[in-house]
Amino acid sequence: MTLVAGVDIGSTTAKCALIEDGRIVGKSLAPVGVELVKDAERALEQALAEARRDRGEVRVVTGTGYGRFKVTFGQFTVTEIGCHAKGAHFLFPGTRLVLDIGGQDTKAIKVDPNGEVVDFAMNDKCAAGTGRFLDVCAGALGYDVSEIGALSLGARHPVKVTNTCTVFAESEVTSYVARGKDPKDILAGLYGGIVSRSLSLMQRVGVEPEVTFTGGVSKNEGMVRTLERRLALRVNVSPLSQYVGAVGAALYGLERPTGAPA
Amino acid sequence: MGDTGTEPRFLTTARDRQREMVEEYYAGLAGAGGPKKPVAYMLVGGNLTEIVRSFGYEVVFPEIVALNCAIKHVSLPNILHAESQGYGLDVCGYVKNDLGLQELGGETPFGRIPPPDLLVCSFSGCYVYVKWWEALAEKYGCPLFMLDVPYLRDATPQPEDIQYIVTQLHELIALLEKATGRAFDPAELRATLARSRRAEEGWVDYLASGRRRPSPIEAYFEAVFYMFPINVLRGTEVAADFYATVNAEVDERVRSGMYPVPDEKFRLVVEGVPPYPSYRTFWDFFRKWGAVSVAATYPKVGGLFDRGFLHDPARPFESIAEYSLGAYVNQSWPLRRTLIEEYVRDFGADAVLIHGIKSCRSFTAGQGDLRDRLIHDLGIPTLYIESDHEDPRYFAPAQIKNRMDAFFESLDRRKGTTPLPMVSG
Amino acid sequence: MAARVPPQEDLGGPDAAPSLELSETFEEFAGAPSIAALTQLAREVVSDPTYPTVRAWTRRGRGAVGCFPVYTPQELVHAMGLLPVSLHGGGESIEISHADAALGSFLCSISKSTLELGLTGRLAPFRAFVFPYICDVSRNLEGIFSRAVPGATTHMLHLPQNFRSEGTVPFLVAEYRRLIAKLERAGGERYRPERLADSIELFNRQRTEVARLTAVKRAQPGKLTLTESYLIRRLGGLIPREVHLQILERVHAELAARPNRTKDAIRVLLVGPFCEQPTLDLIELIEQVGCYAVDDELLQIYRWYDRVDPNGDPLENLASAYVRSTIDIGVRATPTTKGEAILRRVEAAGAQGVIFLTAKFCEPALEDVVLYRRALDRQKIPYLHLEFEERSAAYEQSRLQLETFVESILFD
Amino acid sequence: MITCGLDLGAGTIKGALLEDGQRLLATAIGPTRGNPVDAAHRVLERMVEEVNVLPDEVDYLCTTGAARYAFPDRHLQVSDITASARGAVFLLPGTRHVVDIGSQSSRAMSVSETGRVVRFKMNEKCAAGAGRFVDRCAKYLQVPLEEMAPKALAAAHPKMISSVCAVLAETEIINNVADEIPLADILMGVFLSLAQRAYILMRNVGIQPEVALVGGLVRSEAMVRALEQTAKTPVLADPRSHHAAAIGAALLGHARLQKLGGRPALLLAASG
Ligand SMILES: Nc1ncnc2c1ncn2[C@@H]1O[C@H](COP(=O)(O)OP(=O)(O)O)[C@@H](O)[C@H]1O
Ligand SMILES: Nc1ncnc2c1ncn2[C@@H]1O[C@H](COP(=O)(O)OP(=O)(O)O)[C@@H](O)[C@H]1O
Ligand code: SF4
Ligand code: SF4
Ligand code: SF4
């Protein structure tokens, strides 16, 4: 019985997953703050508390995400690209393509039948088309981002959101609201834009079933439906989709000789 | 960042010698210009150094000046100046560096670049060449000779292509005779071409040693330095001798086991122009993972010598024509694709790394398709990253490093060799 | 290549539009009762990315060839019994989701959307594609097309840039012969010089008629709008030239009777859109904000030389027309200086200002703007530089800039 | 003759009332939130009340700003670039170069002595480097907008922000706070980063003295200093310059009115 932990320090949230015997036994999620090292520590502590386990029982801690070098108490670091591949493969073994939309970036990752990365593509640094974009636009509509997923279902006349820049899109949304447009239709327009930008990344690595959608934005049902419609495919989304990177990181730890030097 | 902490390894003597040559070259440009010591500007791709030098011209290559500025971190002020003149963000960084530098008086840390008395444009592989030389001609009002080099679409040049270039070469010679009052000396050209040939053969031998395992050469980062003589000083005795020095030292590396990347783990073919403003940082990202480039396309921008496009004193004009046709970016995409595939095979590479240049469409437009071909049709792991060859503002180190780490990680796992790197700051 | 997601229209997405069906004889065009009806039809044709005119033409087994701008010798294509069709990208209606991956990010829209059309199978009605070497993008696009659109013939036509050499015309003739060989293999009829001579005559007439449109715009700018003139010209690259000629004659007859209703507007020269075309909205906007575009570089394909000599060896004449009488735009080396060239054109058009309307990432156009600007600055001629893209969100910003420009000339 | 200029901006609505094209009678400002037309009406009412005239006594009304076409009761609309150039020269007559930074836009223009725009350059697709960036930074750092400048001016070693994306800069600022960089240095870094963006536009049109800053950022003295430092040239600023475009619109309205030789009987249904 080996207990391993993966800590994913993203741009927006810190996540931790604990795995033992092929099962996820604990997890945690919290926004990242100012001190990433502390956030990482806390993520692990909270996951341990949820699993009612002790720090001493953890054999390997692997860090991932943009802040992976802040997981200073861990033994390994792996890029989030490798971790999303591995995590998605663990949750959906048939996965061939992972789309990860997080707080600040979007990645398309092609994986082989063993969950190894074959190819990947990601966008340049700009908030357009990321979770942050949705956060800001949801705010302009007067909602929290966690509410807008269900809200958009059943839109009939999606508006055309022409701006990609988050700031411009925010005013565009505001002006649609002022013109009395239905939030459903505005959201559908926003999703359409994000999905087509994501598709362009997915095309880069090649779209093949099965597609697994990960990262915080995959919790948005409207986004999932829009993606499915454009791909004409069913897309895997796990209830743990925001933890996929952390799960993958934990699994990497299992492949290492236990007690590897720090 | 996870640096190996070691200095990149160069061939000691060759690198010193190369430095001297560069210094001597720029020192030689001091005071050049005017009828006594006229200056010709030329482009690297398919250049006509041998002919133009034989008429007593000093030759300036603004592309090389530009890359030297970038490596020395002085390109940005030139670029900004050009932008203030109206050159947009998307214009080739070399062009902006040069035109900015010209407006600012030509001062560089390696000497003052004299203005041109003659502009020779070898339109070989890049349309921007034409635009760039037009701008220089407009500024300086000096004669511009346009050598039109047909795009190479068949592996072997067609007779009409060669005929067209040869006709133009004779016209260039007539122009040079008129401009300098000197008579053309065919025997002298043949002798010069013989020296060129000697340098070219030495260079080809150097490049071929990347086939060995481990590779005794770094065919991208290091080779870039040894490109200088083959492109700038070709036809001179010093250039011809230089490659003997280089190759002797490569042999020494093999004997003593002092390889450029001490523990060669990944063998790469690299396609694309280097990110000169962040050259060292970029190289670090490779070395950290034990990656060595065994072959690269960029060192072939001057000419594809290793594919037989060599100067030949017995067929002076025809061989110059063939050489110009063969410059790497003058090759059509199907030819470029084939070449890269052959490099991967012949040099036993594990993967391909493509470096796209945001402001260079000639090299870059289509690299995504190449990537698609390598990965999806041939199953060769390939990474595509993008920055710029001149403009430091386009190099995002954290993002590039993240992508490279992810790529090498996955290569590593597929090779199933060593553990992933430890946590480092 | 990896599997592809079908284009949005096919899924009945919000962009879906029914595609237009036309008759094989194109009588809709010849029979259009007025300029208004004609331009309405043209608008539909131009906005339909499924190439309705090409589908109509090929229905009877006739072949069509996609010609990328600018200097594809369409006469030659015509002479081989094929329909030369000007490729001008996908316009606003198509979504780019595949082409980015193959081409790269820092490229003009026309290259991306043309490739997108190819990658998504929407260029299937074409037998062959010709890409002239007008810039590195167009040149490279050919090599990508050869892989992206399997089965179609593609050709990169090297256009000479040395206009002084003895060797240029013979080389270009040889270059045209390479194209002929390709087209013959792609199902074109055997090349016969007399047919080419006929085609040259036909295209000469088309060019003369198109030039008359510009002349009208210059002399009586209130007679027809830029949008009308653009749409009428644009049709010329999409339908048989014989039909276009009929249309042009009718248009001129109607114009003769139209009043020249002028308004308080400034006369401008439109420089830069010789290859990628601005959206119809943007073209319309230019005159809406108070400009008369008294001359423009839109659709250069029809105007790149005045006439080709119909006597003698037609292939050689075609080549020397390119070498000797092509007008100066950004994708051809200029024999004089750019500065002189722009001042001459401003004067000839009687323009009060210049609008540089360049495609985003179009390097040939961008580089010329600097040289043009210097000359205009010296003469204190006002100008505006506007960049456009096919699917641009910056429409409001374009309006703002155009209005500012007009106001800076109108208000003192 | 009283003319009114209304600047319907993306962030705020500004208004100005002008007498005989010479004397500035009143200015007012209000947020754009909600319906810009209603907001503009409120701004107009406030001014009219302040100077004690009847709305009817306003002879001519000219709109400008992003929503200039939305306001139905106007005689004329002009672009905000044209308007802010006029306004800048009215307020600061020596001005030959205007930098206008609003909530989503930044532009630079060279102007003639009458305030005619000779050349200009603006940001188009990316809002990086505009006022929204400052607003967001103020929010993350929990410093009220008005207090940013006084605090920033105390900076000893300003810390530049590399990503001026109005949205993503947050992460970088958080990192700076984590690295215990003094607040003043972070704040001044914000303005200097903005100034650097503006400087690119300024160079593109050519900088000639005197340079004036207009738009919302003129309220921040730190922004003025940052621009001076970056462009290495003195920068004129007037507290009323936030209203430059509204004032310019009123001026252009006056000129138009004179040209027409009298007040138009009805508010024209606007063209465009
Ligand atoms: N309940 C939710 N519903 C919809 N979207 C959500 C929800 N929770 C988070 N998100 C989105 O996910 C984003 C964060 O994604 P995450 O993968 O955690 O980012 P990162 O890994 O970059 O820190 C947020 O910006 C938000 O848009
Ligand atoms: N006291 C202040 N200090 C700093 N910035 C300010 C202050 N007041 C306003 N601003 C800035 O001005 C911007 C609004 O500028 P404004 O010209 O009114 O915009 P717009 O015309 O686009 O509506 C705000 O985004 C804010 O950043
Ligand atoms: S300001 Fe807008 S376009 Fe610019 S980087 Fe940020 S989100 Fe992207
Ligand atoms: S090949 Fe690229 S880098 Fe070289 S001049 Fe042309 S555009 Fe510039
Ligand atoms: S728009 Fe410009 S860059 Fe693009 S293909 Fe045409 S000429 Fe080339």
mmCIF file of C-alpha atoms in Angstrom, chain B residues 180-347:
data_model
loop_
_atom_site.group_PDB
_atom_site.id
_atom_site.type_symbol
_atom_site.label_atom_id
_atom_site.label_comp_id
_atom_site.label_asym_id
_atom_site.label_seq_id
_atom_site.Cartn_x
_atom_site.Cartn_y
_atom_site.Cartn_z
ATOM 1 C CA THR B 180 34.867 50.004 -61.063
ATOM 2 C CA GLY B 181 36.649 50.429 -64.376
ATOM 3 C CA ARG B 182 38.226 47.028 -63.846
ATOM 4 C CA ALA B 183 38.167 44.179 -66.330
ATOM 5 C CA PHE B 184 36.729 40.844 -65.340
ATOM 6 C CA ASP B 185 39.357 38.130 -64.886
ATOM 7 C CA PRO B 186 37.928 34.639 -65.479
ATOM 8 C CA ALA B 187 41.089 32.918 -64.263
ATOM 9 C CA GLU B 188 40.914 34.788 -60.995
ATOM 10 C CA LEU B 189 37.274 33.752 -60.532
ATOM 11 C CA ARG B 190 38.200 30.122 -61.089
ATOM 12 C CA ALA B 191 40.957 30.351 -58.500
ATOM 13 C CA THR B 192 38.572 31.954 -56.034
ATOM 14 C CA LEU B 193 35.980 29.281 -56.643
ATOM 15 C CA ALA B 194 38.584 26.627 -55.990
ATOM 16 C CA ARG B 195 39.154 28.143 -52.559
ATOM 17 C CA SER B 196 35.405 28.315 -52.019
ATOM 18 C CA ARG B 197 35.165 24.681 -52.919
ATOM 19 C CA ARG B 198 37.834 23.787 -50.380
ATOM 20 C CA ALA B 199 35.947 25.628 -47.615
ATOM 21 C CA GLU B 200 32.686 24.038 -48.669
ATOM 22 C CA GLU B 201 34.078 20.543 -48.576
ATOM 23 C CA GLY B 202 35.507 21.163 -45.119
ATOM 24 C CA TRP B 203 32.167 22.507 -43.948
ATOM 25 C CA VAL B 204 30.349 19.499 -45.373
ATOM 26 C CA ASP B 205 32.720 17.178 -43.509
ATOM 27 C CA TYR B 206 32.060 19.094 -40.319
ATOM 28 C CA LEU B 207 28.301 18.793 -40.745
ATOM 29 C CA ALA B 208 28.551 15.094 -41.559
ATOM 30 C CA SER B 209 30.184 14.320 -38.232
ATOM 31 C CA GLY B 210 26.802 14.822 -36.581
ATOM 32 C CA ARG B 211 26.026 11.308 -37.749
ATOM 33 C CA ARG B 212 28.350 9.836 -35.162
ATOM 34 C CA ARG B 213 27.110 8.675 -31.790
ATOM 35 C CA PRO B 214 27.540 10.506 -29.551
ATOM 36 C CA SER B 215 27.666 13.509 -31.780
ATOM 37 C CA PRO B 216 30.968 15.374 -31.596
ATOM 38 C CA ILE B 217 29.296 18.513 -32.897
ATOM 39 C CA GLU B 218 26.376 20.672 -31.922
ATOM 40 C CA ALA B 219 24.895 21.170 -35.353
ATOM 41 C CA TYR B 220 22.676 24.141 -34.478
ATOM 42 C CA PHE B 221 23.885 26.276 -31.608
ATOM 43 C CA GLU B 222 27.552 25.708 -32.227
ATOM 44 C CA ALA B 223 27.435 25.438 -36.000
ATOM 45 C CA VAL B 224 25.907 28.886 -36.217
ATOM 46 C CA PHE B 225 29.280 30.320 -35.202
ATOM 47 C CA TYR B 226 31.171 28.336 -37.809
ATOM 48 C CA MET B 227 28.789 29.503 -40.526
ATOM 49 C CA PHE B 228 30.421 32.884 -40.599
ATOM 50 C CA PRO B 229 33.390 32.012 -42.855
ATOM 51 C CA ILE B 230 31.353 29.882 -45.253
ATOM 52 C CA ASN B 231 28.900 32.686 -45.867
ATOM 53 C CA VAL B 232 30.946 35.827 -45.440
ATOM 54 C CA LEU B 233 34.523 34.926 -46.287
ATOM 55 C CA ARG B 234 33.990 32.217 -48.848
ATOM 56 C CA GLY B 235 36.597 32.329 -51.580
ATOM 57 C CA THR B 236 39.360 33.480 -49.273
ATOM 58 C CA GLU B 237 42.327 31.408 -48.153
ATOM 59 C CA VAL B 238 41.499 31.944 -44.474
ATOM 60 C CA ALA B 239 38.025 30.539 -44.889
ATOM 61 C CA ALA B 240 39.339 27.502 -46.700
ATOM 62 C CA ASP B 241 41.901 26.851 -43.980
ATOM 63 C CA PHE B 242 39.442 27.435 -41.199
ATOM 64 C CA TYR B 243 37.493 24.236 -41.722
ATOM 65 C CA ALA B 244 40.661 22.182 -41.547
ATOM 66 C CA THR B 245 41.146 23.612 -38.055
ATOM 67 C CA VAL B 246 37.531 22.890 -37.187
ATOM 68 C CA ASN B 247 37.620 19.314 -38.370
ATOM 69 C CA ALA B 248 40.918 18.552 -36.677
ATOM 70 C CA GLU B 249 39.368 19.670 -33.435
ATOM 71 C CA VAL B 250 36.248 17.626 -34.009
ATOM 72 C CA ASP B 251 38.452 14.575 -34.452
ATOM 73 C CA GLU B 252 40.173 15.488 -31.228
ATOM 74 C CA ARG B 253 36.820 15.580 -29.495
ATOM 75 C CA VAL B 254 36.100 12.060 -30.640
ATOM 76 C CA ARG B 255 39.507 10.826 -29.482
ATOM 77 C CA SER B 256 39.248 12.414 -26.063
ATOM 78 C CA GLY B 257 35.523 11.818 -25.584
ATOM 79 C CA MET B 258 34.877 15.500 -24.849
ATOM 80 C CA TYR B 259 31.480 15.863 -26.458
ATOM 81 C CA PRO B 260 29.544 19.111 -26.719
ATOM 82 C CA VAL B 261 26.772 17.602 -24.636
ATOM 83 C CA PRO B 262 28.497 15.363 -22.127
ATOM 84 C CA ASP B 263 25.691 12.828 -21.695
ATOM 85 C CA GLU B 264 23.945 12.714 -25.000
ATOM 86 C CA LYS B 265 20.376 11.643 -24.358
ATOM 87 C CA PHE B 266 18.361 13.055 -27.197
ATOM 88 C CA ARG B 267 19.472 13.582 -30.762
ATOM 89 C CA LEU B 268 17.562 16.326 -32.510
ATOM 90 C CA VAL B 269 17.141 17.750 -35.944
ATOM 91 C CA VAL B 270 16.439 21.463 -35.605
ATOM 92 C CA GLU B 271 14.532 23.437 -38.201
ATOM 93 C CA GLY B 272 14.301 27.207 -38.218
ATOM 94 C CA VAL B 273 16.212 30.376 -37.472
ATOM 95 C CA PRO B 274 17.580 30.664 -33.920
ATOM 96 C CA PRO B 275 16.148 33.095 -31.347
ATOM 97 C CA TYR B 276 19.325 35.157 -31.351
ATOM 98 C CA PRO B 277 18.346 37.592 -28.589
ATOM 99 C CA SER B 278 17.964 34.669 -26.180
ATOM 100 C CA TYR B 279 20.429 32.324 -27.715
ATOM 101 C CA ARG B 280 22.084 31.186 -24.505
ATOM 102 C CA THR B 281 18.846 30.760 -22.591
ATOM 103 C CA PHE B 282 17.411 28.711 -25.394
ATOM 104 C CA TRP B 283 20.511 26.534 -25.598
ATOM 105 C CA ASP B 284 20.318 25.977 -21.836
ATOM 106 C CA PHE B 285 16.862 24.507 -22.229
ATOM 107 C CA PHE B 286 18.398 21.858 -24.491
ATOM 108 C CA ARG B 287 21.523 21.121 -22.554
ATOM 109 C CA LYS B 288 19.646 20.680 -19.331
ATOM 110 C CA TRP B 289 17.963 17.664 -20.887
ATOM 111 C CA GLY B 290 21.055 16.249 -22.536
ATOM 112 C CA ALA B 291 19.743 17.167 -25.965
ATOM 113 C CA VAL B 292 22.120 17.748 -28.835
ATOM 114 C CA SER B 293 21.305 18.830 -32.347
ATOM 115 C CA VAL B 294 22.888 16.472 -34.804
ATOM 116 C CA ALA B 295 21.620 18.208 -37.918
ATOM 117 C CA ALA B 296 19.884 21.486 -38.610
ATOM 118 C CA THR B 297 18.515 23.300 -41.590
ATOM 119 C CA TYR B 298 19.446 26.826 -40.581
ATOM 120 C CA PRO B 299 23.175 26.449 -41.254
ATOM 121 C CA LYS B 300 22.162 25.770 -44.871
ATOM 122 C CA VAL B 301 20.597 29.156 -45.506
ATOM 123 C CA GLY B 302 23.692 30.260 -47.405
ATOM 124 C CA GLY B 303 23.671 27.170 -49.576
ATOM 125 C CA LEU B 304 22.835 23.512 -49.431
ATOM 126 C CA PHE B 305 26.439 22.384 -49.820
ATOM 127 C CA ASP B 306 25.858 19.044 -48.167
ATOM 128 C CA ARG B 307 23.386 18.172 -50.899
ATOM 129 C CA GLY B 308 25.856 18.802 -53.668
ATOM 130 C CA PHE B 309 25.201 22.470 -54.439
ATOM 131 C CA LEU B 310 28.936 23.197 -54.494
ATOM 132 C CA HIS B 311 30.963 25.700 -56.443
ATOM 133 C CA ASP B 312 33.003 24.211 -59.232
ATOM 134 C CA PRO B 313 35.948 26.067 -60.823
ATOM 135 C CA ALA B 314 35.488 24.005 -63.972
ATOM 136 C CA ARG B 315 31.931 25.292 -64.459
ATOM 137 C CA PRO B 316 32.148 28.676 -62.785
ATOM 138 C CA PHE B 317 28.878 30.313 -63.831
ATOM 139 C CA GLU B 318 26.739 27.229 -63.931
ATOM 140 C CA SER B 319 27.894 26.165 -60.498
ATOM 141 C CA ILE B 320 27.228 29.620 -59.055
ATOM 142 C CA ALA B 321 23.735 29.416 -60.542
ATOM 143 C CA GLU B 322 23.146 26.000 -59.030
ATOM 144 C CA TYR B 323 24.462 27.146 -55.693
ATOM 145 C CA SER B 324 22.040 30.111 -55.655
ATOM 146 C CA LEU B 325 19.135 27.899 -56.595
ATOM 147 C CA GLY B 326 19.959 25.498 -53.798
ATOM 148 C CA ALA B 327 19.843 27.915 -50.858
ATOM 149 C CA TYR B 328 17.717 26.294 -48.187
ATOM 150 C CA VAL B 329 14.722 28.643 -48.147
ATOM 151 C CA ASN B 330 14.654 28.644 -51.921
ATOM 152 C CA GLN B 331 13.565 25.016 -51.778
ATOM 153 C CA SER B 332 9.884 24.310 -52.106
ATOM 154 C CA TRP B 333 8.085 22.799 -49.137
ATOM 155 C CA PRO B 334 7.973 19.304 -50.618
ATOM 156 C CA LEU B 335 11.763 19.487 -51.005
ATOM 157 C CA ARG B 336 12.215 20.938 -47.530
ATOM 158 C CA ARG B 337 10.052 18.205 -46.028
ATOM 159 C CA THR B 338 12.059 15.511 -47.763
ATOM 160 C CA LEU B 339 15.335 17.032 -46.659
ATOM 161 C CA ILE B 340 14.286 17.102 -43.026
ATOM 162 C CA GLU B 341 12.992 13.560 -43.185
ATOM 163 C CA GLU B 342 16.326 12.472 -44.610
ATOM 164 C CA TYR B 343 18.220 14.278 -41.880
ATOM 165 C CA VAL B 344 16.174 12.499 -39.240
ATOM 166 C CA ARG B 345 16.931 9.165 -40.822
ATOM 167 C CA ASP B 346 20.564 9.705 -41.758
ATOM 168 C CA PHE B 347 21.581 11.312 -38.496
#
